[in-house]
CSV table of C-alpha atoms in Angstrom, one decimal:
chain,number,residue,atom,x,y,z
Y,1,UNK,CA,77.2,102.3,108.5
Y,2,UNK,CA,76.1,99.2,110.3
Y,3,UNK,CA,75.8,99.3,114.0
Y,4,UNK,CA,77.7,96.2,114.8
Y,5,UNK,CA,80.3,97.5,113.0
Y,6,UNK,CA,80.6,101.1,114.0
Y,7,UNK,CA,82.7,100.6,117.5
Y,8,UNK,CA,84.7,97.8,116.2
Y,9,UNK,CA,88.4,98.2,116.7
Y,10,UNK,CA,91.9,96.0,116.2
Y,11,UNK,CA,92.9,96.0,119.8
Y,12,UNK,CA,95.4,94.1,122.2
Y,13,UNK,CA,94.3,91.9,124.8
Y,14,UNK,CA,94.0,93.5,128.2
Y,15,UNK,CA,96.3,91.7,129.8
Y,16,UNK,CA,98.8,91.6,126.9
Y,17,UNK,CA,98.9,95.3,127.2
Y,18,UNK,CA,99.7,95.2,131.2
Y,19,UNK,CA,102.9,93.3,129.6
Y,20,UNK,CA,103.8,95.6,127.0
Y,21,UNK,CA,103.5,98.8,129.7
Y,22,UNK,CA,105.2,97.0,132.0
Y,23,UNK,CA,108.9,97.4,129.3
Y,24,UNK,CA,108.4,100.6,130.1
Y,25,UNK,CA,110.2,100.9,133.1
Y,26,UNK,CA,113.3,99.0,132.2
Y,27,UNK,CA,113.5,101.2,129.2
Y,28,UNK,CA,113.4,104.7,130.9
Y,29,UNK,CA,115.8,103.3,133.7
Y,30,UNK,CA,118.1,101.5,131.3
Y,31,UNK,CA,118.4,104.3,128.5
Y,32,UNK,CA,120.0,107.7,129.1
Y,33,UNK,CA,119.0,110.4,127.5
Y,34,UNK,CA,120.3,113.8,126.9
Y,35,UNK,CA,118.1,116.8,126.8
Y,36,UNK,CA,120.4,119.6,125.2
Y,37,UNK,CA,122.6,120.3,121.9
Y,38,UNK,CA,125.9,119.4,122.6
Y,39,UNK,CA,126.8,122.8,121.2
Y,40,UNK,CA,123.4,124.6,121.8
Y,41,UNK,CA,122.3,125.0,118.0
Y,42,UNK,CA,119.3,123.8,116.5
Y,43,UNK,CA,119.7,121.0,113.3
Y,44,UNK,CA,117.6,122.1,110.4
Y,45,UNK,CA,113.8,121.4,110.5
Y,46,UNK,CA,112.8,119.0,107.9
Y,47,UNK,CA,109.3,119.1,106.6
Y,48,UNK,CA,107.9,115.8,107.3
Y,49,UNK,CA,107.1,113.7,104.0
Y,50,UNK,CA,103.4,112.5,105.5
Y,51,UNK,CA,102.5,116.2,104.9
Y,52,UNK,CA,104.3,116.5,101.6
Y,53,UNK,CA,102.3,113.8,100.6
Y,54,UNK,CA,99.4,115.6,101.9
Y,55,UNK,CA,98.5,113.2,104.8
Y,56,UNK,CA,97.4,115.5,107.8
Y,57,UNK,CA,97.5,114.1,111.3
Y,58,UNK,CA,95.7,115.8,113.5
Y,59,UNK,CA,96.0,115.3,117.2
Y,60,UNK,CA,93.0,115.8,119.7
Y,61,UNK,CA,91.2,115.9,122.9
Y,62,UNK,CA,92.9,115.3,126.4
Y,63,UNK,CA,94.9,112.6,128.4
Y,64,UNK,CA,97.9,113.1,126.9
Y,65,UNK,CA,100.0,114.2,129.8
Y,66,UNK,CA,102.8,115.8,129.8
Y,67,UNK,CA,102.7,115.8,126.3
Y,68,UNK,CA,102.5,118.1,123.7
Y,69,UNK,CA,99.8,118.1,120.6
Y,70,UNK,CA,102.3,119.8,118.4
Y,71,UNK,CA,105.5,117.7,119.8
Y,72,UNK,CA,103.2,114.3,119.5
Y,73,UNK,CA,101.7,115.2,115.8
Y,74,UNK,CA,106.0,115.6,115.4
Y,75,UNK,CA,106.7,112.3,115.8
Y,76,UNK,CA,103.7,110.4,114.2
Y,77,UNK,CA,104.1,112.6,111.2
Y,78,UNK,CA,107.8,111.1,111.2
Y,79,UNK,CA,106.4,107.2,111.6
Y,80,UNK,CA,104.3,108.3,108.4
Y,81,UNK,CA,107.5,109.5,107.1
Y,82,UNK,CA,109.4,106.1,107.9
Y,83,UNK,CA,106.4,103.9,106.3
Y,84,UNK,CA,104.7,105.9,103.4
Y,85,UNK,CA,107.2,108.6,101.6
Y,86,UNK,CA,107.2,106.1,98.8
Y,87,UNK,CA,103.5,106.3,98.6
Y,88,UNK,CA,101.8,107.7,95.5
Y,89,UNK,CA,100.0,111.2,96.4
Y,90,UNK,CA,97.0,111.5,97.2
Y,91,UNK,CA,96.9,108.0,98.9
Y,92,UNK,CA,95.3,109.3,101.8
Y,93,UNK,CA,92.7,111.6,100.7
Y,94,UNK,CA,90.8,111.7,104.2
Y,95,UNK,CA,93.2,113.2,107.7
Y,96,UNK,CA,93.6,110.7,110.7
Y,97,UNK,CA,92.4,111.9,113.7
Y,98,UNK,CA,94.8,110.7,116.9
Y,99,UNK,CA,93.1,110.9,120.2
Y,100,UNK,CA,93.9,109.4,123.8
Y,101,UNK,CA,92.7,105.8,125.7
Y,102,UNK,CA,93.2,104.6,129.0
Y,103,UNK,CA,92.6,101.1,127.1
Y,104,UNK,CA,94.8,99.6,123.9
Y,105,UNK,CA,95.9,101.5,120.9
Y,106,UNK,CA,93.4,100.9,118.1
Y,107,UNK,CA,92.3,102.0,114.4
Y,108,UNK,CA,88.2,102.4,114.6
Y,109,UNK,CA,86.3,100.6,111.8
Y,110,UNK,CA,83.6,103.4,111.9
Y,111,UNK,CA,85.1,106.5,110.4
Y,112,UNK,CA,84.5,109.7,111.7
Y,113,UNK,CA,82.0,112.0,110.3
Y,114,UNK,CA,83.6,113.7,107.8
Y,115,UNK,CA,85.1,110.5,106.4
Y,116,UNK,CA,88.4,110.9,108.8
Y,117,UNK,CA,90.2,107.8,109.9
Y,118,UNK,CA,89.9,107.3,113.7
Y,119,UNK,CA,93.1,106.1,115.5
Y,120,UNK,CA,93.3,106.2,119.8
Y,121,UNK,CA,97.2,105.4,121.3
Y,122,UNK,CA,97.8,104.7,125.2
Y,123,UNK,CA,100.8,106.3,125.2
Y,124,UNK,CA,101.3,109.6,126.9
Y,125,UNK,CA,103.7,112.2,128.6
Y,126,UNK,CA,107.2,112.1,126.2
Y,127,UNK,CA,107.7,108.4,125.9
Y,128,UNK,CA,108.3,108.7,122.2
Y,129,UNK,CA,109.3,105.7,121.6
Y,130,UNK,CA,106.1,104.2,122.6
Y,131,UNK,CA,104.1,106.9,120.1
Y,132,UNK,CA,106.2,105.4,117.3
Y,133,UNK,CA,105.5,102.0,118.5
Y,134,UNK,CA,102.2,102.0,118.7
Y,135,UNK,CA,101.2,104.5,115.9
Y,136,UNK,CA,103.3,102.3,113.4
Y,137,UNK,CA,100.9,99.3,114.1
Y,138,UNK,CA,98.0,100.9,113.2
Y,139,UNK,CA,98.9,103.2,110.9
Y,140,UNK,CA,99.9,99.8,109.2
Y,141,UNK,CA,96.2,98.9,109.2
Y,142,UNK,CA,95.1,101.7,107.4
Y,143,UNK,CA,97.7,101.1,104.7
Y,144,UNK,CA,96.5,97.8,104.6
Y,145,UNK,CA,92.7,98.3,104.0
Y,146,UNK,CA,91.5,97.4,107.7
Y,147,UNK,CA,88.1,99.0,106.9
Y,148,UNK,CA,87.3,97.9,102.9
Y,149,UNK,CA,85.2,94.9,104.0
Y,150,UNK,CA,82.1,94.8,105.8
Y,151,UNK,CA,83.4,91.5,108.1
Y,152,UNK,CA,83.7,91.9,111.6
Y,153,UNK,CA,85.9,88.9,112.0
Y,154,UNK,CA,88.2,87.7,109.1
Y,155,UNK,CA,90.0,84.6,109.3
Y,156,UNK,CA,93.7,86.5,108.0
Y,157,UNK,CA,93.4,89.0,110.3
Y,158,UNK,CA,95.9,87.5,112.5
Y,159,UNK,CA,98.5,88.0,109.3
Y,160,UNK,CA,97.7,91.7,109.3
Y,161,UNK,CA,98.3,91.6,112.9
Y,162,UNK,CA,101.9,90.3,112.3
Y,163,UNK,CA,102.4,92.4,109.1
Y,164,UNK,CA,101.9,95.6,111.6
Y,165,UNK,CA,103.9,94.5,114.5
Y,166,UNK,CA,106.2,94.8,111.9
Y,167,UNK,CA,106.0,97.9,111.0
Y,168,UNK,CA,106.0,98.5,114.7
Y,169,UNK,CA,109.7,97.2,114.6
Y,170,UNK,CA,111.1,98.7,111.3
Y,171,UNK,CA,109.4,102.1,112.4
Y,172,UNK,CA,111.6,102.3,115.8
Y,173,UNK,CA,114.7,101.3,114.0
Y,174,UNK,CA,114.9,103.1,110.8
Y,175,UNK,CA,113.7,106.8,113.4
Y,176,UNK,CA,116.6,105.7,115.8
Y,177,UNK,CA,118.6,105.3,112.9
Y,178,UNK,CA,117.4,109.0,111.5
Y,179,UNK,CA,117.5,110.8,114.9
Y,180,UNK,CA,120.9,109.6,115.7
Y,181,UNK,CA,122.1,112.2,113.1
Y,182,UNK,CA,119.4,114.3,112.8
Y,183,UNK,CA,116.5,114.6,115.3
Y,184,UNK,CA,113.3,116.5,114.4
Y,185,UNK,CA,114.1,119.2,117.5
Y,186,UNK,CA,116.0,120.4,120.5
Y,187,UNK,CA,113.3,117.5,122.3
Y,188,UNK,CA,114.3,114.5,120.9
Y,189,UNK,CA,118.2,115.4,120.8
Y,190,UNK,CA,119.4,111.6,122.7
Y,191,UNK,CA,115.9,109.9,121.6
Y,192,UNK,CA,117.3,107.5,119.4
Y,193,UNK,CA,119.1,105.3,121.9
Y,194,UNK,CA,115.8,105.2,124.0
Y,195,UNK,CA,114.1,104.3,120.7
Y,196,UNK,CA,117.2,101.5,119.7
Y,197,UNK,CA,117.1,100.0,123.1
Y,198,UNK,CA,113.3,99.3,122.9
Y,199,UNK,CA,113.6,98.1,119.4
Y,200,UNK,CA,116.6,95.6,120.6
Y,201,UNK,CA,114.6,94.8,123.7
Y,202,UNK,CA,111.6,93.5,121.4
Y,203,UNK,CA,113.3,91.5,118.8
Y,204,UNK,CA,115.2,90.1,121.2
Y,205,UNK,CA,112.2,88.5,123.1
Y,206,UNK,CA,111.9,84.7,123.6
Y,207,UNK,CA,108.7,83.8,122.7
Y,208,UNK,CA,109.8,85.4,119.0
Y,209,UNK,CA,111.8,82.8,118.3
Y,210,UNK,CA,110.9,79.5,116.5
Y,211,UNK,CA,112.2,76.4,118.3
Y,212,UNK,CA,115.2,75.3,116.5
Y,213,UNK,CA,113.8,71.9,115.4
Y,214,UNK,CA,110.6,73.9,114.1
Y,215,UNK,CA,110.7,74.9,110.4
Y,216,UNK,CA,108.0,77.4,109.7
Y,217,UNK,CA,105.6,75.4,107.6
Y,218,UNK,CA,105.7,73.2,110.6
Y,219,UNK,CA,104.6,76.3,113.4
Y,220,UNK,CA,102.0,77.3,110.7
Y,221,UNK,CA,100.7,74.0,110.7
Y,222,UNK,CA,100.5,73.8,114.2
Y,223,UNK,CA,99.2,77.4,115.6
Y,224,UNK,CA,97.7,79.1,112.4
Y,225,UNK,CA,93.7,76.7,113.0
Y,226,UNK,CA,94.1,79.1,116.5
Y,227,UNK,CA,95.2,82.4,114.9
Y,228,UNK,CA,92.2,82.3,112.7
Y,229,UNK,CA,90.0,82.0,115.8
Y,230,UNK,CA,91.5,84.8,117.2
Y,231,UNK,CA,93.8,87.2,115.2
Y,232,UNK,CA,95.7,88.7,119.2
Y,233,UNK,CA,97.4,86.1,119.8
Y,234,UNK,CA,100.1,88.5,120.2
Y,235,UNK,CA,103.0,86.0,120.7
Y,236,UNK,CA,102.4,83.8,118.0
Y,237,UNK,CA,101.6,86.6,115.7
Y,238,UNK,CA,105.6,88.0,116.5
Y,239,UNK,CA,107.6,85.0,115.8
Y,240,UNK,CA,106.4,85.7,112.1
Y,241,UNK,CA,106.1,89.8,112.9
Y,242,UNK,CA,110.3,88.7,113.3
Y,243,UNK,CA,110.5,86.7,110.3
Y,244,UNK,CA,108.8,89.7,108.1
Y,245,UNK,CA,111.4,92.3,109.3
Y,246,UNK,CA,114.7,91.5,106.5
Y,247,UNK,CA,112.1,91.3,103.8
Y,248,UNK,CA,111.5,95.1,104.5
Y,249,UNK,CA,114.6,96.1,105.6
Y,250,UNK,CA,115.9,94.6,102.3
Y,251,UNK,CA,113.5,97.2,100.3
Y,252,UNK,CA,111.5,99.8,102.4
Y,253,UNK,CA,109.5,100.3,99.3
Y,254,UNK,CA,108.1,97.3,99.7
Y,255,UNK,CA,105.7,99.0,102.5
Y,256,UNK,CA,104.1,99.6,98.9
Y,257,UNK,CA,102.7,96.1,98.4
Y,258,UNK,CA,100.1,96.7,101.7
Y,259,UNK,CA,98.1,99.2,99.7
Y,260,UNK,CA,96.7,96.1,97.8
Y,261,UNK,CA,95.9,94.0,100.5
Y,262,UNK,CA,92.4,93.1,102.0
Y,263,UNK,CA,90.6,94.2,98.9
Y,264,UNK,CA,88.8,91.2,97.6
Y,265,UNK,CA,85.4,90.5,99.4
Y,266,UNK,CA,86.1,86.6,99.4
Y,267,UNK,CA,89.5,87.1,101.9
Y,268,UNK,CA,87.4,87.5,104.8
Y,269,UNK,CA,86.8,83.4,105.3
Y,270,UNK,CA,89.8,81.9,102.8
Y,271,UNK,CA,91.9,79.9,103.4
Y,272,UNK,CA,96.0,81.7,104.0
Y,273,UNK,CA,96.8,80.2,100.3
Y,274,UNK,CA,93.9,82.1,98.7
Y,275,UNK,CA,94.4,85.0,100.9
Y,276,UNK,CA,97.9,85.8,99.7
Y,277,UNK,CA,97.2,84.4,96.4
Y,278,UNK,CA,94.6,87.5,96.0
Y,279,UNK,CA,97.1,89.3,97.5
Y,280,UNK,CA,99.9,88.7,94.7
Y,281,UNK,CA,97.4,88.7,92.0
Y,282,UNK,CA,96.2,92.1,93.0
Y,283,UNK,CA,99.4,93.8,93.3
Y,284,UNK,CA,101.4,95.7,90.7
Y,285,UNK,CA,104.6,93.7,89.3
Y,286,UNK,CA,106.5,96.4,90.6
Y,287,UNK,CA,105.8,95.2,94.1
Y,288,UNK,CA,104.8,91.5,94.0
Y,289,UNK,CA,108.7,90.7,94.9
Y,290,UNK,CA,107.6,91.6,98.7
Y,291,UNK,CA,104.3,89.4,98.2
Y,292,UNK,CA,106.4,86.7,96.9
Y,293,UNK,CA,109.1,87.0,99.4
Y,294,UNK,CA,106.0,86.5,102.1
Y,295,UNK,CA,105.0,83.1,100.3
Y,296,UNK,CA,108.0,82.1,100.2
Y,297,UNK,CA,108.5,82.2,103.4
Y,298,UNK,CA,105.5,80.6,104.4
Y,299,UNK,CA,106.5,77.8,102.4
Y,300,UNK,CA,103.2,78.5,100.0
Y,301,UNK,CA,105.5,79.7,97.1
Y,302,UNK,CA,103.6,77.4,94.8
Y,303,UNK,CA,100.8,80.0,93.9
Y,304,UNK,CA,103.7,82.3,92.2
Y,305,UNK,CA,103.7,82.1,88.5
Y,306,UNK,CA,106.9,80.1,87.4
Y,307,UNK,CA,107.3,83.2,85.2
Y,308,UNK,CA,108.2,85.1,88.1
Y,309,UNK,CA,111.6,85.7,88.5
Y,310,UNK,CA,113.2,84.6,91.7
Y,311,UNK,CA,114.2,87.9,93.3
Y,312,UNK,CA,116.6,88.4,96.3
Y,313,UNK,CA,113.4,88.3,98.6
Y,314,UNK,CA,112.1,84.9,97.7
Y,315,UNK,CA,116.2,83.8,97.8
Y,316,UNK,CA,116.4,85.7,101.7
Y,317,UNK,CA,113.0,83.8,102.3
Y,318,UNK,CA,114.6,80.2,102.0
Protein backbone atom coordinates (compact mmCIF):
# COMPACT_ATOMS: atom_id res chain seq x y z
CA UNK A 1 0.00 0.00 0.00
CA UNK A 2 1.41 3.39 -0.64
CA UNK A 3 3.13 5.09 2.21
CA UNK A 4 1.38 8.41 1.86
CA UNK A 5 -1.56 6.78 2.08
CA UNK A 6 -1.19 4.22 4.86
CA UNK A 7 -1.79 6.70 8.13
CA UNK A 8 -4.39 8.74 6.34
CA UNK A 9 -7.56 9.14 8.35
CA UNK A 10 -11.17 11.20 8.09
CA UNK A 11 -10.72 13.16 11.20
CA UNK A 12 -12.25 16.38 13.03
CA UNK A 13 -10.37 19.43 13.47
CA UNK A 14 -8.74 19.74 16.77
CA UNK A 15 -10.37 22.39 17.95
CA UNK A 16 -13.80 21.34 16.64
CA UNK A 17 -13.48 18.33 18.85
CA UNK A 18 -12.72 20.53 22.11
CA UNK A 19 -16.39 21.84 21.01
CA UNK A 20 -18.02 18.63 20.61
CA UNK A 21 -16.44 17.26 24.18
CA UNK A 22 -17.30 20.15 25.65
CA UNK A 23 -21.65 18.95 25.14
CA UNK A 24 -20.63 16.60 27.22
CA UNK A 25 -21.13 18.06 30.36
CA UNK A 26 -24.47 19.66 29.81
CA UNK A 27 -25.69 16.34 28.75
CA UNK A 28 -24.66 14.18 31.83
CA UNK A 29 -25.94 17.14 34.10
CA UNK A 30 -29.09 17.80 32.17
CA UNK A 31 -30.19 14.00 31.56
CA UNK A 32 -31.21 11.60 34.40
CA UNK A 33 -30.62 8.34 34.17
CA UNK A 34 -31.83 5.31 35.92
CA UNK A 35 -29.57 2.41 36.58
CA UNK A 36 -32.13 -0.44 37.62
CA UNK A 37 -35.30 -2.41 36.27
CA UNK A 38 -38.10 -0.86 37.58
CA UNK A 39 -39.26 -4.32 38.54
CA UNK A 40 -35.80 -6.01 38.66
CA UNK A 41 -36.19 -8.40 35.61
CA UNK A 42 -34.10 -8.60 32.70
CA UNK A 43 -35.87 -7.73 28.90
CA UNK A 44 -34.96 -10.45 26.44
CA UNK A 45 -31.53 -10.32 24.80
CA UNK A 46 -31.72 -9.69 21.11
CA UNK A 47 -29.01 -10.93 19.00
CA UNK A 48 -27.72 -7.94 17.22
CA UNK A 49 -28.39 -8.00 13.30
CA UNK A 50 -24.56 -6.69 12.54
CA UNK A 51 -23.68 -10.23 13.60
CA UNK A 52 -26.47 -11.94 11.89
CA UNK A 53 -25.27 -10.34 8.99
CA UNK A 54 -21.94 -11.68 9.81
CA UNK A 55 -20.28 -8.27 10.51
CA UNK A 56 -17.87 -8.83 13.64
CA UNK A 57 -16.77 -5.86 15.64
CA UNK A 58 -14.09 -6.46 17.63
CA UNK A 59 -13.02 -4.08 20.34
CA UNK A 60 -9.21 -3.73 21.44
CA UNK A 61 -6.38 -2.42 23.27
CA UNK A 62 -6.69 0.03 26.31
CA UNK A 63 -7.97 3.69 27.15
CA UNK A 64 -11.22 2.86 27.34
CA UNK A 65 -11.97 3.69 30.98
CA UNK A 66 -14.44 2.78 32.83
CA UNK A 67 -15.69 0.90 30.06
CA UNK A 68 -16.30 -2.37 29.15
CA UNK A 69 -15.03 -4.25 25.77
CA UNK A 70 -18.04 -6.52 25.88
CA UNK A 71 -20.61 -3.56 27.08
CA UNK A 72 -18.85 -1.18 24.19
CA UNK A 73 -18.84 -4.05 21.27
CA UNK A 74 -22.90 -3.97 22.74
CA UNK A 75 -23.60 -0.80 21.57
CA UNK A 76 -21.66 -0.46 18.26
CA UNK A 77 -22.97 -3.77 17.18
CA UNK A 78 -26.54 -1.99 17.78
CA UNK A 79 -25.38 1.34 15.55
CA UNK A 80 -24.60 -1.50 12.94
CA UNK A 81 -27.92 -2.74 13.68
CA UNK A 82 -29.61 0.85 13.21
CA UNK A 83 -27.69 1.51 9.77
CA UNK A 84 -27.09 -1.96 7.96
CA UNK A 85 -29.81 -4.77 8.81
CA UNK A 86 -31.08 -4.12 5.42
CA UNK A 87 -27.70 -4.87 3.97
CA UNK A 88 -27.22 -7.80 1.67
CA UNK A 89 -24.94 -10.61 3.50
CA UNK A 90 -21.90 -10.88 3.23
CA UNK A 91 -21.47 -7.03 2.66
CA UNK A 92 -18.70 -6.94 5.04
CA UNK A 93 -16.57 -9.82 4.40
CA UNK A 94 -13.48 -8.35 6.54
CA UNK A 95 -14.28 -7.52 10.82
CA UNK A 96 -13.63 -3.79 12.02
CA UNK A 97 -11.35 -3.53 14.50
CA UNK A 98 -12.34 -0.53 17.28
CA UNK A 99 -9.55 0.73 19.35
CA UNK A 100 -9.00 3.90 21.55
CA UNK A 101 -7.48 7.75 20.77
CA UNK A 102 -6.79 10.54 22.85
CA UNK A 103 -7.27 12.50 19.39
CA UNK A 104 -10.59 12.52 16.95
CA UNK A 105 -12.58 9.43 15.95
CA UNK A 106 -11.40 8.22 12.65
CA UNK A 107 -11.75 5.27 9.94
CA UNK A 108 -7.85 4.46 8.82
CA UNK A 109 -7.34 4.32 5.01
CA UNK A 110 -4.56 1.66 5.50
CA UNK A 111 -6.29 -1.59 6.50
CA UNK A 112 -4.99 -3.72 9.00
CA UNK A 113 -2.99 -6.71 8.11
CA UNK A 114 -5.34 -9.18 7.67
CA UNK A 115 -7.47 -6.99 5.54
CA UNK A 116 -9.56 -5.66 8.77
CA UNK A 117 -11.07 -2.24 8.73
CA UNK A 118 -9.40 0.09 11.22
CA UNK A 119 -11.73 2.50 13.19
CA UNK A 120 -10.22 4.59 16.61
CA UNK A 121 -13.38 6.58 18.82
CA UNK A 122 -12.41 9.21 21.67
CA UNK A 123 -15.10 8.24 23.55
CA UNK A 124 -14.65 6.31 26.79
CA UNK A 125 -16.04 5.33 30.35
CA UNK A 126 -20.12 4.70 29.70
CA UNK A 127 -21.03 7.76 27.75
CA UNK A 128 -22.96 5.67 25.24
CA UNK A 129 -24.31 8.04 23.62
CA UNK A 130 -21.14 9.38 22.45
CA UNK A 131 -20.01 5.57 21.21
CA UNK A 132 -23.13 5.71 18.95
CA UNK A 133 -22.30 9.18 17.93
CA UNK A 134 -19.24 8.76 16.88
CA UNK A 135 -19.18 5.08 15.64
CA UNK A 136 -22.25 6.02 13.32
CA UNK A 137 -19.97 8.63 11.40
CA UNK A 138 -17.56 6.40 10.53
CA UNK A 139 -19.06 3.37 10.28
CA UNK A 140 -20.87 5.56 7.45
CA UNK A 141 -17.52 5.82 5.72
CA UNK A 142 -16.97 2.38 5.35
CA UNK A 143 -20.46 1.84 3.88
CA UNK A 144 -19.66 4.40 1.67
CA UNK A 145 -16.34 3.17 0.06
CA UNK A 146 -13.91 5.72 2.04
CA UNK A 147 -10.97 3.50 1.06
CA UNK A 148 -11.84 2.30 -2.93
CA UNK A 149 -9.70 5.11 -4.46
CA UNK A 150 -6.25 5.62 -4.19
CA UNK A 151 -6.79 9.85 -3.67
CA UNK A 152 -5.68 11.35 -0.61
CA UNK A 153 -7.75 14.39 -1.10
CA UNK A 154 -11.08 14.19 -3.09
CA UNK A 155 -12.94 17.23 -3.91
CA UNK A 156 -16.68 15.46 -2.51
CA UNK A 157 -15.33 14.45 0.46
CA UNK A 158 -16.94 17.15 2.31
CA UNK A 159 -20.53 15.43 1.01
CA UNK A 160 -19.48 12.21 2.63
CA UNK A 161 -18.61 14.16 5.56
CA UNK A 162 -22.32 15.46 5.80
CA UNK A 163 -23.77 12.11 4.54
CA UNK A 164 -22.12 10.60 7.97
CA UNK A 165 -22.94 13.27 10.38
CA UNK A 166 -26.07 12.04 9.33
CA UNK A 167 -25.96 8.88 10.17
CA UNK A 168 -24.52 10.25 13.41
CA UNK A 169 -28.02 11.88 13.95
CA UNK A 170 -30.43 9.11 12.68
CA UNK A 171 -28.24 6.56 14.69
CA UNK A 172 -28.98 8.34 18.18
CA UNK A 173 -32.53 8.76 17.41
CA UNK A 174 -33.80 5.57 15.97
CA UNK A 175 -31.48 3.63 19.42
CA UNK A 176 -33.25 6.13 21.81
CA UNK A 177 -36.27 5.29 20.04
CA UNK A 178 -35.38 1.31 20.44
CA UNK A 179 -34.01 1.48 24.03
CA UNK A 180 -37.01 3.34 25.28
CA UNK A 181 -38.88 0.03 25.07
CA UNK A 182 -36.35 -2.32 24.90
CA UNK A 183 -32.70 -1.68 26.01
CA UNK A 184 -29.89 -4.24 25.11
CA UNK A 185 -29.28 -4.85 29.22
CA UNK A 186 -29.77 -4.12 32.84
CA UNK A 187 -26.85 -1.05 31.76
CA UNK A 188 -28.51 0.84 29.43
CA UNK A 189 -32.05 0.64 31.25
CA UNK A 190 -32.71 4.96 31.24
CA UNK A 191 -30.14 5.35 28.18
CA UNK A 192 -32.39 6.55 25.78
CA UNK A 193 -33.31 9.93 27.19
CA UNK A 194 -29.41 10.61 27.57
CA UNK A 195 -29.23 9.46 23.90
CA UNK A 196 -32.66 11.76 22.88
CA UNK A 197 -31.41 14.71 24.65
CA UNK A 198 -28.07 14.69 22.75
CA UNK A 199 -29.77 14.02 19.60
CA UNK A 200 -32.22 17.13 20.27
CA UNK A 201 -29.29 19.19 21.53
CA UNK A 202 -27.49 18.66 17.96
CA UNK A 203 -30.21 19.29 15.58
CA UNK A 204 -31.14 21.96 17.33
CA UNK A 205 -27.76 23.92 16.91
CA UNK A 206 -27.67 27.33 15.24
CA UNK A 207 -25.13 27.23 12.95
CA UNK A 208 -27.39 24.11 11.29
CA UNK A 209 -29.71 26.32 10.13
CA UNK A 210 -29.85 28.02 6.69
CA UNK A 211 -30.59 31.78 6.94
CA UNK A 212 -34.17 32.19 6.08
CA UNK A 213 -33.54 34.38 2.95
CA UNK A 214 -30.95 31.53 1.87
CA UNK A 215 -32.29 28.89 -0.46
CA UNK A 216 -29.95 25.95 -0.69
CA UNK A 217 -28.68 26.32 -4.20
CA UNK A 218 -27.77 29.69 -3.01
CA UNK A 219 -25.50 28.32 0.34
CA UNK A 220 -24.05 25.77 -2.23
CA UNK A 221 -23.06 28.41 -4.34
CA UNK A 222 -21.65 30.34 -1.86
CA UNK A 223 -19.54 27.79 0.60
CA UNK A 224 -19.30 24.51 -1.45
CA UNK A 225 -15.54 26.30 -3.71
CA UNK A 226 -14.41 26.12 0.40
CA UNK A 227 -15.76 22.67 1.22
CA UNK A 228 -13.85 21.16 -1.59
CA UNK A 229 -10.68 22.74 -0.17
CA UNK A 230 -11.28 21.24 2.93
CA UNK A 231 -14.00 18.53 3.45
CA UNK A 232 -14.14 19.47 7.99
CA UNK A 233 -15.63 22.20 7.72
CA UNK A 234 -17.83 20.78 10.25
CA UNK A 235 -20.48 23.61 10.45
CA UNK A 236 -21.09 23.97 6.96
CA UNK A 237 -21.05 20.30 6.42
CA UNK A 238 -24.30 20.14 9.19
CA UNK A 239 -26.62 22.53 7.81
CA UNK A 240 -26.88 19.94 4.82
CA UNK A 241 -25.97 16.76 7.50
CA UNK A 242 -29.78 18.49 8.80
CA UNK A 243 -31.28 18.72 5.50
CA UNK A 244 -30.31 14.79 4.66
CA UNK A 245 -32.03 13.54 7.98
CA UNK A 246 -36.23 13.25 6.57
CA UNK A 247 -34.84 11.72 3.39
CA UNK A 248 -33.71 8.80 5.69
CA UNK A 249 -36.07 8.94 8.20
CA UNK A 250 -38.67 8.71 5.35
CA UNK A 251 -37.02 5.13 4.25
CA UNK A 252 -34.18 3.70 6.47
CA UNK A 253 -33.48 1.43 3.62
CA UNK A 254 -32.24 3.95 1.87
CA UNK A 255 -28.82 3.60 4.07
CA UNK A 256 -28.69 1.08 0.96
CA UNK A 257 -27.84 3.61 -1.74
CA UNK A 258 -24.18 4.43 0.25
CA UNK A 259 -22.88 0.98 -0.80
CA UNK A 260 -22.60 2.56 -4.34
CA UNK A 261 -21.00 5.58 -3.62
CA UNK A 262 -17.25 6.62 -4.32
CA UNK A 263 -16.68 3.82 -6.72
CA UNK A 264 -15.79 5.46 -9.95
CA UNK A 265 -11.99 6.55 -10.12
CA UNK A 266 -12.99 9.99 -11.89
CA UNK A 267 -15.13 11.26 -8.44
CA UNK A 268 -12.01 12.17 -6.79
CA UNK A 269 -11.63 15.79 -8.80
CA UNK A 270 -15.43 16.18 -10.39
CA UNK A 271 -17.27 18.54 -10.17
CA UNK A 272 -20.66 17.80 -7.23
CA UNK A 273 -23.01 17.32 -10.59
CA UNK A 274 -20.80 14.57 -11.94
CA UNK A 275 -20.11 13.24 -8.55
CA UNK A 276 -23.79 12.45 -7.80
CA UNK A 277 -24.49 11.86 -11.39
CA UNK A 278 -22.03 8.65 -10.96
CA UNK A 279 -23.59 8.21 -8.04
CA UNK A 280 -27.33 7.71 -9.41
CA UNK A 281 -26.07 5.97 -12.43
CA UNK A 282 -24.30 3.48 -10.30
CA UNK A 283 -26.99 2.52 -8.07
CA UNK A 284 -29.68 -0.08 -8.39
CA UNK A 285 -33.31 1.36 -9.29
CA UNK A 286 -34.37 -0.02 -6.20
CA UNK A 287 -32.42 2.61 -4.36
CA UNK A 288 -31.90 5.57 -6.72
CA UNK A 289 -35.17 7.28 -5.05
CA UNK A 290 -32.66 8.32 -2.02
CA UNK A 291 -29.98 9.48 -4.70
CA UNK A 292 -32.65 11.39 -6.42
CA UNK A 293 -34.12 12.76 -3.34
CA UNK A 294 -30.26 14.17 -2.65
CA UNK A 295 -30.34 15.94 -6.14
CA UNK A 296 -33.17 17.18 -5.61
CA UNK A 297 -32.43 18.75 -2.92
CA UNK A 298 -29.40 20.24 -4.03
CA UNK A 299 -31.32 21.79 -6.70
CA UNK A 300 -29.18 19.47 -9.40
CA UNK A 301 -32.27 17.28 -10.19
CA UNK A 302 -31.57 17.87 -13.84
CA UNK A 303 -29.15 14.80 -14.25
CA UNK A 304 -32.29 12.40 -13.30
CA UNK A 305 -33.65 10.74 -16.25
CA UNK A 306 -37.27 12.23 -16.98
CA UNK A 307 -38.16 8.60 -17.00
CA UNK A 308 -37.76 8.60 -13.39
CA UNK A 309 -40.73 8.72 -11.51
CA UNK A 310 -40.96 11.51 -9.01
CA UNK A 311 -41.08 9.65 -5.66
CA UNK A 312 -42.04 11.08 -2.27
CA UNK A 313 -38.25 11.87 -1.66
CA UNK A 314 -37.73 14.08 -4.63
CA UNK A 315 -41.50 15.70 -3.62
CA UNK A 316 -40.07 16.04 0.47
CA UNK A 317 -36.86 17.44 -1.29
CA UNK A 318 -38.71 20.62 -2.86
Amino acid sequence: MHKRRRFFFYKARAADWVRRGMRVPFILASVACSLAWADGSELPQKKPAGRKLGLSIQVQGGGWGRGRKESIETVLNAVADTLIARLPPGRFAAPIVVTHTDGPPVALYGRGSAGEYRIRLHARDDNWHLYAYEFAHELCHVLSNYDAQPATHRDNQWFEEALCETASLFTLRHLAQRWEAQPPGPEWVGEAARLRGFFELLIGEGHRLLPADAPLAAWLRDNEDGLRRDPYLRQKNEVLANLLLPLFEHDPDNWQALAYLNLDPADARSSLRAYLSRWYASTPPAHRALVAGVLGLLALDDVVPPSHPPGPLQASAD
